[in-house]
PDB file of C-alpha atoms in Angstrom:
ATOM      1  CA  UNK J   1     -18.896 -83.824  53.984  1.00 44.00           C
ATOM      2  CA  UNK J   2     -18.554 -80.539  55.380  1.00 42.00           C
ATOM      3  CA  UNK J   3     -20.641 -82.070  58.245  1.00 46.00           C
ATOM      4  CA  UNK J   4     -24.865 -81.939  58.609  1.00 49.00           C
ATOM      5  CA  UNK J   5     -25.172 -78.095  58.051  1.00 48.00           C
ATOM      6  CA  UNK J   6     -22.818 -78.029  55.694  1.00 49.00           C
ATOM      7  CA  UNK J   7     -25.004 -80.759  53.664  1.00 50.00           C
ATOM      8  CA  UNK J   8     -27.616 -79.849  53.753  1.00 47.00           C
ATOM      9  CA  UNK J   9     -26.199 -76.392  51.783  1.00 40.00           C
ATOM     10  CA  UNK J  10     -25.166 -79.549  49.022  1.00 47.00           C
ATOM     11  CA  UNK J  11     -28.493 -80.308  48.991  1.00 47.00           C
ATOM     12  CA  UNK J  12     -30.153 -76.690  48.049  1.00 44.00           C
ATOM     13  CA  UNK J  13     -27.213 -74.707  46.491  1.00 41.00           C
ATOM     14  CA  UNK J  14     -27.966 -77.024  42.182  1.00 46.00           C
ATOM     15  CA  UNK J  15     -31.755 -75.983  43.373  1.00 48.00           C
ATOM     16  CA  UNK J  16     -34.061 -74.550  40.538  1.00 49.00           C
ATOM     17  CA  UNK J  17     -34.285 -70.554  40.927  1.00 51.00           C
ATOM     18  CA  UNK J  18     -38.347 -70.153  41.666  1.00 55.00           C
ATOM     19  CA  UNK J  19     -40.850 -69.681  39.034  1.00 59.00           C
ATOM     20  CA  UNK J  20     -38.372 -71.250  36.641  1.00 70.00           C
ATOM     21  CA  UNK J  21     -39.155 -74.288  34.006  1.00 73.00           C
ATOM     22  CA  UNK J  22     -37.185 -77.137  35.433  1.00 90.00           C
ATOM     23  CA  UNK J  23     -36.099 -78.904  32.053  1.00 94.00           C
ATOM     24  CA  UNK J  24     -35.672 -82.874  32.285  1.00 94.00           C
ATOM     25  CA  UNK J  25     -31.842 -82.182  31.653  1.00 96.00           C
ATOM     26  CA  UNK J  26     -31.883 -79.841  34.504  1.00 96.00           C
ATOM     27  CA  UNK J  27     -34.579 -82.217  36.811  1.00 97.00           C
ATOM     28  CA  UNK J  28     -32.084 -85.464  35.764  1.00 97.00           C
ATOM     29  CA  UNK J  29     -28.400 -83.607  36.573  1.00 97.00           C
ATOM     30  CA  UNK J  30     -30.257 -83.134  40.220  1.00 97.00           C
ATOM     31  CA  UNK J  31     -31.598 -86.541  40.784  1.00 98.00           C
ATOM     32  CA  UNK J  32     -28.754 -88.108  39.741  1.00 98.00           C
ATOM     33  CA  UNK J  33     -26.922 -85.593  42.556  1.00 97.00           C
ATOM     34  CA  UNK J  34     -29.677 -87.002  45.024  1.00 98.00           C
ATOM     35  CA  UNK J  35     -29.339 -90.638  44.135  1.00 98.00           C
ATOM     36  CA  UNK J  36     -25.475 -90.243  45.139  1.00 97.00           C
ATOM     37  CA  UNK J  37     -27.201 -88.800  48.409  1.00 97.00           C
ATOM     38  CA  UNK J  38     -28.906 -91.416  48.582  1.00 98.00           C
ATOM     39  CA  UNK J  39     -27.065 -94.325  48.345  1.00 97.00           C
ATOM     40  CA  UNK J  40     -24.255 -92.803  50.540  1.00 97.00           C
ATOM     41  CA  UNK J  41     -28.431 -92.288  53.645  1.00 98.00           C
ATOM     42  CA  UNK J  42     -28.502 -96.035  52.542  1.00 97.00           C
ATOM     43  CA  UNK J  43     -24.916 -96.667  53.284  1.00 97.00           C
ATOM     44  CA  UNK J  44     -24.647 -94.845  56.249  1.00 97.00           C
ATOM     45  CA  UNK J  45     -27.790 -96.598  57.766  1.00 98.00           C
ATOM     46  CA  UNK J  46     -26.443-100.088  56.811  1.00 97.00           C
ATOM     47  CA  UNK J  47     -23.452 -99.010  58.618  1.00 96.00           C
ATOM     48  CA  UNK J  48     -24.507 -97.138  62.218  1.00 97.00           C
ATOM     49  CA  UNK J  49     -27.614 -99.580  62.331  1.00 98.00           C
ATOM     50  CA  UNK J  50     -30.022 -96.905  61.408  1.00 98.00           C
ATOM     51  CA  UNK J  51     -34.002 -97.637  61.147  1.00 98.00           C
ATOM     52  CA  UNK J  52     -36.092 -95.230  59.117  1.00 98.00           C
ATOM     53  CA  UNK J  53     -39.403 -95.129  58.591  1.00 98.00           C
ATOM     54  CA  UNK J  54     -41.263 -92.330  55.623  1.00 98.00           C
ATOM     55  CA  UNK J  55     -44.547 -92.084  55.365  1.00 98.00           C
ATOM     56  CA  UNK J  56     -45.703 -90.428  52.210  1.00 98.00           C
ATOM     57  CA  UNK J  57     -49.287 -90.110  52.172  1.00 98.00           C
ATOM     58  CA  UNK J  58     -51.769 -87.830  49.404  1.00 96.00           C
ATOM     59  CA  UNK J  59     -54.619 -87.764  47.465  1.00 94.00           C
ATOM     60  CA  UNK J  60     -55.553 -89.994  43.776  1.00 92.00           C
ATOM     61  CA  UNK J  61     -52.634 -88.822  41.848  1.00 93.00           C
ATOM     62  CA  UNK J  62     -50.392 -86.632  44.116  1.00 95.00           C
ATOM     63  CA  UNK J  63     -47.629 -87.794  42.968  1.00 95.00           C
ATOM     64  CA  UNK J  64     -46.777 -90.391  45.403  1.00 96.00           C
ATOM     65  CA  UNK J  65     -45.597 -93.815  42.928  1.00 95.00           C
ATOM     66  CA  UNK J  66     -43.267 -91.768  40.716  1.00 96.00           C
ATOM     67  CA  UNK J  67     -41.709 -89.814  44.050  1.00 98.00           C
ATOM     68  CA  UNK J  68     -41.338 -93.492  45.376  1.00 98.00           C
ATOM     69  CA  UNK J  69     -40.525 -95.053  42.447  1.00 97.00           C
ATOM     70  CA  UNK J  70     -36.978 -92.566  42.598  1.00 98.00           C
ATOM     71  CA  UNK J  71     -36.045 -92.462  45.655  1.00 98.00           C
ATOM     72  CA  UNK J  72     -36.163 -95.961  44.470  1.00 98.00           C
ATOM     73  CA  UNK J  73     -33.875 -95.915  41.263  1.00 97.00           C
ATOM     74  CA  UNK J  74     -30.519 -95.826  42.356  1.00 97.00           C
ATOM     75  CA  UNK J  75     -30.710 -97.824  45.617  1.00 98.00           C
ATOM     76  CA  UNK J  76     -30.583-100.921  47.246  1.00 97.00           C
ATOM     77  CA  UNK J  77     -33.651-102.822  48.140  1.00 96.00           C
ATOM     78  CA  UNK J  78     -32.370-104.930  50.713  1.00 96.00           C
ATOM     79  CA  UNK J  79     -32.041-101.460  53.243  1.00 98.00           C
ATOM     80  CA  UNK J  80     -34.487 -99.508  51.599  1.00 98.00           C
ATOM     81  CA  UNK J  81     -37.975-100.907  51.273  1.00 97.00           C
ATOM     82  CA  UNK J  82     -41.588-100.300  49.908  1.00 98.00           C
ATOM     83  CA  UNK J  83     -45.399-101.353  51.771  1.00 98.00           C
ATOM     84  CA  UNK J  84     -48.035-100.723  49.581  1.00 96.00           C
ATOM     85  CA  UNK J  85     -50.464-102.940  52.182  1.00 96.00           C
ATOM     86  CA  UNK J  86     -53.668-104.883  50.247  1.00 92.00           C
ATOM     87  CA  UNK J  87     -57.086-104.925  52.629  1.00 90.00           C
ATOM     88  CA  UNK J  88     -56.804-105.750  55.252  1.00 92.00           C
ATOM     89  CA  UNK J  89     -57.989-109.663  55.644  1.00 93.00           C
ATOM     90  CA  UNK J  90     -61.129-110.119  57.591  1.00 94.00           C
ATOM     91  CA  UNK J  91     -58.931-111.283  60.586  1.00 95.00           C
ATOM     92  CA  UNK J  92     -57.154-108.122  60.200  1.00 93.00           C
ATOM     93  CA  UNK J  93     -60.004-106.254  60.215  1.00 91.00           C
ATOM     94  CA  UNK J  94     -60.524-107.081  64.144  1.00 93.00           C
ATOM     95  CA  UNK J  95     -56.618-105.910  65.308  1.00 92.00           C
ATOM     96  CA  UNK J  96     -55.931-102.739  66.597  1.00 92.00           C
ATOM     97  CA  UNK J  97     -55.626-100.442  63.974  1.00 93.00           C
ATOM     98  CA  UNK J  98     -51.737-100.137  63.071  1.00 93.00           C
ATOM     99  CA  UNK J  99     -50.931-103.167  64.152  1.00 95.00           C
ATOM    100  CA  UNK J 100     -51.084-105.274  60.742  1.00 95.00           C
ATOM    101  CA  UNK J 101     -48.499-102.224  59.483  1.00 97.00           C
ATOM    102  CA  UNK J 102     -46.161-102.528  62.831  1.00 97.00           C
ATOM    103  CA  UNK J 103     -44.118-105.705  61.778  1.00 96.00           C
ATOM    104  CA  UNK J 104     -42.861-104.134  58.769  1.00 98.00           C
ATOM    105  CA  UNK J 105     -41.211-101.504  60.251  1.00 98.00           C
ATOM    106  CA  UNK J 106     -37.740-100.561  60.149  1.00 98.00           C
ATOM    107  CA  UNK J 107     -35.763-102.943  61.889  1.00 98.00           C
ATOM    108  CA  UNK J 108     -30.913-101.199  62.071  1.00 98.00           C
ATOM    109  CA  UNK J 109     -29.510-100.634  59.474  1.00 98.00           C
ATOM    110  CA  UNK J 110     -32.943-100.685  56.556  1.00 98.00           C
ATOM    111  CA  UNK J 111     -34.988 -98.146  55.596  1.00 98.00           C
ATOM    112  CA  UNK J 112     -39.024 -98.588  55.210  1.00 98.00           C
ATOM    113  CA  UNK J 113     -40.630 -95.686  52.729  1.00 98.00           C
ATOM    114  CA  UNK J 114     -45.209 -96.540  52.448  1.00 98.00           C
ATOM    115  CA  UNK J 115     -46.967 -96.075  49.747  1.00 96.00           C
ATOM    116  CA  UNK J 116     -50.201 -95.068  52.327  1.00 93.00           C
ATOM    117  CA  UNK J 117     -49.189 -95.792  56.254  1.00 97.00           C
ATOM    118  CA  UNK J 118     -52.064 -96.375  59.027  1.00 97.00           C
ATOM    119  CA  UNK J 119     -53.815 -92.559  57.481  1.00 98.00           C
ATOM    120  CA  UNK J 120     -55.931 -95.441  55.490  1.00 96.00           C
ATOM    121  CA  UNK J 121     -57.886 -94.686  58.188  1.00 97.00           C
ATOM    122  CA  UNK J 122     -58.024 -91.059  58.704  1.00 97.00           C
ATOM    123  CA  UNK J 123     -58.583 -90.666  54.648  1.00 96.00           C
ATOM    124  CA  UNK J 124     -60.050 -93.169  52.722  1.00 94.00           C
ATOM    125  CA  UNK J 125     -61.623 -95.116  54.785  1.00 95.00           C
ATOM    126  CA  UNK J 126     -63.317 -92.550  56.789  1.00 97.00           C
ATOM    127  CA  UNK J 127     -64.278 -90.545  52.893  1.00 96.00           C
ATOM    128  CA  UNK J 128     -65.571 -93.740  52.062  1.00 94.00           C
ATOM    129  CA  UNK J 129     -66.865 -95.333  54.575  1.00 94.00           C
ATOM    130  CA  UNK J 130     -64.821 -98.025  55.221  1.00 93.00           C
ATOM    131  CA  UNK J 131     -65.043 -98.013  58.871  1.00 94.00           C
ATOM    132  CA  UNK J 132     -67.372 -95.820  61.849  1.00 96.00           C
ATOM    133  CA  UNK J 133     -66.671 -91.705  62.314  1.00 97.00           C
ATOM    134  CA  UNK J 134     -66.508 -93.433  65.599  1.00 97.00           C
ATOM    135  CA  UNK J 135     -63.118 -95.952  64.944  1.00 96.00           C
ATOM    136  CA  UNK J 136     -61.912 -92.579  62.583  1.00 97.00           C
ATOM    137  CA  UNK J 137     -61.997 -91.301  66.040  1.00 97.00           C
ATOM    138  CA  UNK J 138     -61.209 -92.727  67.716  1.00 97.00           C
ATOM    139  CA  UNK J 139     -58.212 -93.986  65.246  1.00 97.00           C
ATOM    140  CA  UNK J 140     -56.991 -90.138  65.601  1.00 98.00           C
ATOM    141  CA  UNK J 141     -57.085 -89.397  69.351  1.00 97.00           C
ATOM    142  CA  UNK J 142     -54.348 -93.255  69.695  1.00 97.00           C
ATOM    143  CA  UNK J 143     -52.450 -92.590  66.166  1.00 97.00           C
ATOM    144  CA  UNK J 144     -50.372 -89.764  67.782  1.00 98.00           C
ATOM    145  CA  UNK J 145     -49.527 -91.981  71.229  1.00 98.00           C
ATOM    146  CA  UNK J 146     -48.557 -94.910  68.277  1.00 97.00           C
ATOM    147  CA  UNK J 147     -46.173 -92.798  67.275  1.00 98.00           C
ATOM    148  CA  UNK J 148     -44.505 -90.647  69.353  1.00 98.00           C
ATOM    149  CA  UNK J 149     -43.915 -94.847  70.302  1.00 98.00           C
ATOM    150  CA  UNK J 150     -42.180 -95.690  67.390  1.00 98.00           C
ATOM    151  CA  UNK J 151     -40.546 -93.001  67.301  1.00 98.00           C
ATOM    152  CA  UNK J 152     -39.579 -93.083  71.251  1.00 98.00           C
ATOM    153  CA  UNK J 153     -37.334 -96.542  70.235  1.00 98.00           C
ATOM    154  CA  UNK J 154     -35.288 -95.335  67.990  1.00 98.00           C
ATOM    155  CA  UNK J 155     -37.409 -94.742  64.506  1.00 98.00           C
ATOM    156  CA  UNK J 156     -37.127 -91.415  62.490  1.00 98.00           C
ATOM    157  CA  UNK J 157     -40.229 -91.076  61.200  1.00 98.00           C
ATOM    158  CA  UNK J 158     -40.680 -89.436  58.591  1.00 98.00           C
ATOM    159  CA  UNK J 159     -44.609 -87.939  57.428  1.00 98.00           C
ATOM    160  CA  UNK J 160     -45.035 -86.419  53.062  1.00 98.00           C
ATOM    161  CA  UNK J 161     -48.524 -85.058  52.579  1.00 98.00           C
ATOM    162  CA  UNK J 162     -48.866 -83.975  48.656  1.00 98.00           C
ATOM    163  CA  UNK J 163     -51.632 -81.719  48.071  1.00 97.00           C
ATOM    164  CA  UNK J 164     -52.281 -81.698  43.985  1.00 96.00           C
ATOM    165  CA  UNK J 165     -54.302 -78.924  43.567  1.00 96.00           C
ATOM    166  CA  UNK J 166     -58.806 -79.450  41.939  1.00 96.00           C
ATOM    167  CA  UNK J 167     -57.917 -78.123  38.206  1.00 96.00           C
ATOM    168  CA  UNK J 168     -54.148 -80.926  37.822  1.00 96.00           C
ATOM    169  CA  UNK J 169     -56.077 -83.603  40.150  1.00 95.00           C
ATOM    170  CA  UNK J 170     -58.486 -83.531  36.860  1.00 95.00           C
ATOM    171  CA  UNK J 171     -55.563 -83.640  34.249  1.00 95.00           C
ATOM    172  CA  UNK J 172     -54.226 -86.306  35.258  1.00 93.00           C
ATOM    173  CA  UNK J 173     -57.344 -88.076  35.930  1.00 93.00           C
ATOM    174  CA  UNK J 174     -58.247 -87.426  31.788  1.00 93.00           C
ATOM    175  CA  UNK J 175     -55.189 -88.390  31.611  1.00 92.00           C
ATOM    176  CA  UNK J 176     -55.293 -91.720  32.167  1.00 92.00           C
ATOM    177  CA  UNK J 177     -58.468 -92.160  30.696  1.00 92.00           C
ATOM    178  CA  UNK J 178     -57.275 -91.567  27.464  1.00 93.00           C
ATOM    179  CA  UNK J 179     -53.098 -93.210  27.546  1.00 92.00           C
ATOM    180  CA  UNK J 180     -53.963 -96.619  27.349  1.00 92.00           C
ATOM    181  CA  UNK J 181     -50.526 -97.377  29.848  1.00 92.00           C
ATOM    182  CA  UNK J 182     -52.585 -95.430  32.431  1.00 89.00           C
ATOM    183  CA  UNK J 183     -56.099 -96.693  32.295  1.00 89.00           C
ATOM    184  CA  UNK J 184     -55.365 -99.736  34.362  1.00 89.00           C
ATOM    185  CA  UNK J 185     -54.319 -97.193  37.239  1.00 85.00           C
ATOM    186  CA  UNK J 186     -57.730 -95.897  37.139  1.00 85.00           C
ATOM    187  CA  UNK J 187     -60.069 -97.699  39.787  1.00 85.00           C
ATOM    188  CA  UNK J 188     -63.810 -97.660  40.275  1.00 85.00           C
ATOM    189  CA  UNK J 189     -62.537 -96.731  43.781  1.00 84.00           C
ATOM    190  CA  UNK J 190     -60.653 -93.179  41.619  1.00 84.00           C
ATOM    191  CA  UNK J 191     -63.580 -92.069  40.047  1.00 88.00           C
ATOM    192  CA  UNK J 192     -65.562 -91.897  43.809  1.00 87.00           C
ATOM    193  CA  UNK J 193     -63.458 -90.296  45.843  1.00 89.00           C
ATOM    194  CA  UNK J 194     -62.310 -87.106  42.433  1.00 92.00           C
ATOM    195  CA  UNK J 195     -66.274 -86.708  43.286  1.00 93.00           C
ATOM    196  CA  UNK J 196     -65.403 -86.741  47.381  1.00 95.00           C
ATOM    197  CA  UNK J 197     -63.056 -83.369  47.411  1.00 95.00           C
ATOM    198  CA  UNK J 198     -64.241 -81.189  49.875  1.00 96.00           C
ATOM    199  CA  UNK J 199     -65.267 -84.649  52.064  1.00 97.00           C
ATOM    200  CA  UNK J 200     -60.679 -85.310  51.657  1.00 96.00           C
ATOM    201  CA  UNK J 201     -60.159 -81.908  52.526  1.00 97.00           C
ATOM    202  CA  UNK J 202     -61.704 -81.960  55.492  1.00 98.00           C
ATOM    203  CA  UNK J 203     -60.446 -85.575  56.891  1.00 98.00           C
ATOM    204  CA  UNK J 204     -57.378 -84.510  55.815  1.00 98.00           C
ATOM    205  CA  UNK J 205     -57.330 -81.211  58.640  1.00 98.00           C
ATOM    206  CA  UNK J 206     -58.212 -83.164  60.405  1.00 98.00           C
ATOM    207  CA  UNK J 207     -56.290 -85.815  60.429  1.00 98.00           C
ATOM    208  CA  UNK J 208     -53.045 -83.141  59.990  1.00 98.00           C
ATOM    209  CA  UNK J 209     -54.759 -81.614  63.989  1.00 98.00           C
ATOM    210  CA  UNK J 210     -54.244 -85.162  65.559  1.00 98.00           C
ATOM    211  CA  UNK J 211     -51.194 -86.156  64.267  1.00 98.00           C
ATOM    212  CA  UNK J 212     -49.017 -83.143  62.953  1.00 98.00           C
ATOM    213  CA  UNK J 213     -46.700 -83.704  66.698  1.00 98.00           C
ATOM    214  CA  UNK J 214     -43.325 -82.337  67.400  1.00 98.00           C
ATOM    215  CA  UNK J 215     -42.117 -85.631  67.176  1.00 98.00           C
ATOM    216  CA  UNK J 216     -43.891 -86.463  64.016  1.00 98.00           C
ATOM    217  CA  UNK J 217     -44.662 -83.450  62.148  1.00 98.00           C
ATOM    218  CA  UNK J 218     -46.764 -83.693  58.812  1.00 98.00           C
ATOM    219  CA  UNK J 219     -44.924 -82.259  55.506  1.00 98.00           C
ATOM    220  CA  UNK J 220     -46.659 -80.649  52.594  1.00 98.00           C
ATOM    221  CA  UNK J 221     -45.379 -80.931  48.725  1.00 98.00           C
ATOM    222  CA  UNK J 222     -47.130 -78.732  46.023  1.00 96.00           C
ATOM    223  CA  UNK J 223     -47.230 -81.656  43.993  1.00 96.00           C
ATOM    224  CA  UNK J 224     -48.667 -79.642  40.818  1.00 96.00           C
ATOM    225  CA  UNK J 225     -45.138 -79.979  39.026  1.00 96.00           C
ATOM    226  CA  UNK J 226     -44.263 -84.033  39.983  1.00 95.00           C
ATOM    227  CA  UNK J 227     -40.708 -83.003  38.128  1.00 96.00           C
ATOM    228  CA  UNK J 228     -39.883 -80.447  41.599  1.00 97.00           C
ATOM    229  CA  UNK J 229     -42.433 -82.365  43.878  1.00 97.00           C
ATOM    230  CA  UNK J 230     -39.376 -85.073  43.795  1.00 98.00           C
ATOM    231  CA  UNK J 231     -36.937 -83.187  44.520  1.00 98.00           C
ATOM    232  CA  UNK J 232     -38.097 -81.305  47.106  1.00 98.00           C
ATOM    233  CA  UNK J 233     -39.409 -84.671  48.889  1.00 98.00           C
ATOM    234  CA  UNK J 234     -36.396 -85.884  48.063  1.00 98.00           C
ATOM    235  CA  UNK J 235     -33.960 -82.910  48.739  1.00 98.00           C
ATOM    236  CA  UNK J 236     -35.685 -82.490  52.180  1.00 98.00           C
ATOM    237  CA  UNK J 237     -36.222 -85.907  53.635  1.00 98.00           C
ATOM    238  CA  UNK J 238     -32.221 -85.921  53.098  1.00 98.00           C
ATOM    239  CA  UNK J 239     -31.632 -83.104  55.153  1.00 98.00           C
ATOM    240  CA  UNK J 240     -33.531 -83.988  58.049  1.00 98.00           C
ATOM    241  CA  UNK J 241     -31.734 -87.240  58.117  1.00 98.00           C
ATOM    242  CA  UNK J 242     -28.038 -86.861  60.350  1.00 97.00           C
ATOM    243  CA  UNK J 243     -25.703 -89.144  57.735  1.00 97.00           C
ATOM    244  CA  UNK J 244     -22.592 -89.032  56.950  1.00 92.00           C
ATOM    245  CA  UNK J 245     -20.044 -90.156  54.239  1.00 88.00           C
ATOM    246  CA  UNK J 246     -19.547 -94.007  55.307  1.00 90.00           C
ATOM    247  CA  UNK J 247     -15.326 -94.200  54.669  1.00 88.00           C
ATOM    248  CA  UNK J 248     -14.691 -97.026  51.890  1.00 86.00           C
ATOM    249  CA  UNK J 249     -11.983 -99.007  50.921  1.00 88.00           C
ATOM    250  CA  UNK J 250     -10.718 -98.906  47.443  1.00 91.00           C
ATOM    251  CA  UNK J 251     -11.884-100.933  45.169  1.00 92.00           C
ATOM    252  CA  UNK J 252      -9.238-103.095  42.779  1.00 93.00           C
ATOM    253  CA  UNK J 253      -9.986-105.204  40.323  1.00 94.00           C
ATOM    254  CA  UNK J 254      -9.407-109.026  40.744  1.00 94.00           C
ATOM    255  CA  UNK J 255      -6.686-110.928  37.859  1.00 94.00           C
ATOM    256  CA  UNK J 256      -9.995-113.032  35.088  1.00 94.00           C
ATOM    257  CA  UNK J 257      -8.851-116.669  35.413  1.00 94.00           C
ATOM    258  CA  UNK J 258      -7.017-118.073  32.258  1.00 94.00           C
ATOM    259  CA  UNK J 259      -8.567-120.092  30.238  1.00 93.00           C
ATOM    260  CA  UNK J 260      -7.468-123.666  29.832  1.00 93.00           C
ATOM    261  CA  UNK J 261      -8.857-125.042  27.766  1.00 93.00           C
ATOM    262  CA  UNK J 262     -12.076-123.243  27.598  1.00 92.00           C
ATOM    263  CA  UNK J 263     -14.205-123.051  24.459  1.00 88.00           C
ATOM    264  CA  UNK J 264     -17.048-120.896  23.640  1.00 86.00           C
ATOM    265  CA  UNK J 265     -19.547-123.332  22.221  1.00 84.00           C
ATOM    266  CA  UNK J 266     -20.463-122.985  18.445  1.00 81.00           C
ATOM    267  CA  UNK J 267     -24.342-123.034  19.115  1.00 80.00           C
ATOM    268  CA  UNK J 268     -26.947-121.498  21.690  1.00 77.00           C
ATOM    269  CA  UNK J 269     -29.799-123.855  20.924  1.00 80.00           C
ATOM    270  CA  UNK J 270     -32.579-120.873  22.733  1.00 83.00           C
ATOM    271  CA  UNK J 271     -31.327-117.964  21.331  1.00 81.00           C
ATOM    272  CA  UNK J 272     -33.286-114.485  21.512  1.00 84.00           C
ATOM    273  CA  UNK J 273     -33.135-112.985  18.196  1.00 86.00           C
ATOM    274  CA  UNK J 274     -31.992-110.043  17.128  1.00 88.00           C
ATOM    275  CA  UNK J 275     -34.975-108.266  15.993  1.00 94.00           C
ATOM    276  CA  UNK J 276     -33.974-104.724  16.668  1.00 93.00           C
TER     277      UNK J 276
END
């Protein structure tokens, strides 16, 4: 596969020119190729015992869920695992803040994706008043050291912030309001968060200042164009991991056994009607 540098050139070879319209056909063709690379990454991680952790953060409607879905579409959920924790229990509220996330970090041969992470404390909890300002500042003072320990344990840690404009966020939220297929995505908390754009901007800036480190930098992706954002993020994360091709034995189908008198039953009691 040409080594790490060769792979980077390969991943960028078919990228659309800036400013051109990315058609669905072009998007699906590029995503298909990247899916093949994600499977190669998966097999490499299984073989080498690599530990990979990917964090996705961003404003509401920024496209985190769609990006994660695009990553997960063709890989094994036994290797790639998505973690999206619910609100903390009363017991978890008394723990060190990052503690409930730590058991979900990857073991050897695993790739864990956090759909929101310990950075909830720096974002939604701080802005919406679910923690005190003192708690938020204390978190930001310590999280860089926690992540350094994670990285020094052998975990490849990648952190992505999906950035969406005010206008595009408004368009997407209004679309959720109108579309019965998407209304479930809109919560009362989303509406409250929508009104606090600049509070979130300040919280994001403080988070970057405290936790954009040499060992765990933040990577910002423009997500106004969801298709481009997905391709850009997948290409980037592949470029940041030194995976390579794993040699596999050639697959040959075995001969199927003889029926030895078996006959299919004529009457199936419960059959799904052929409506279509």
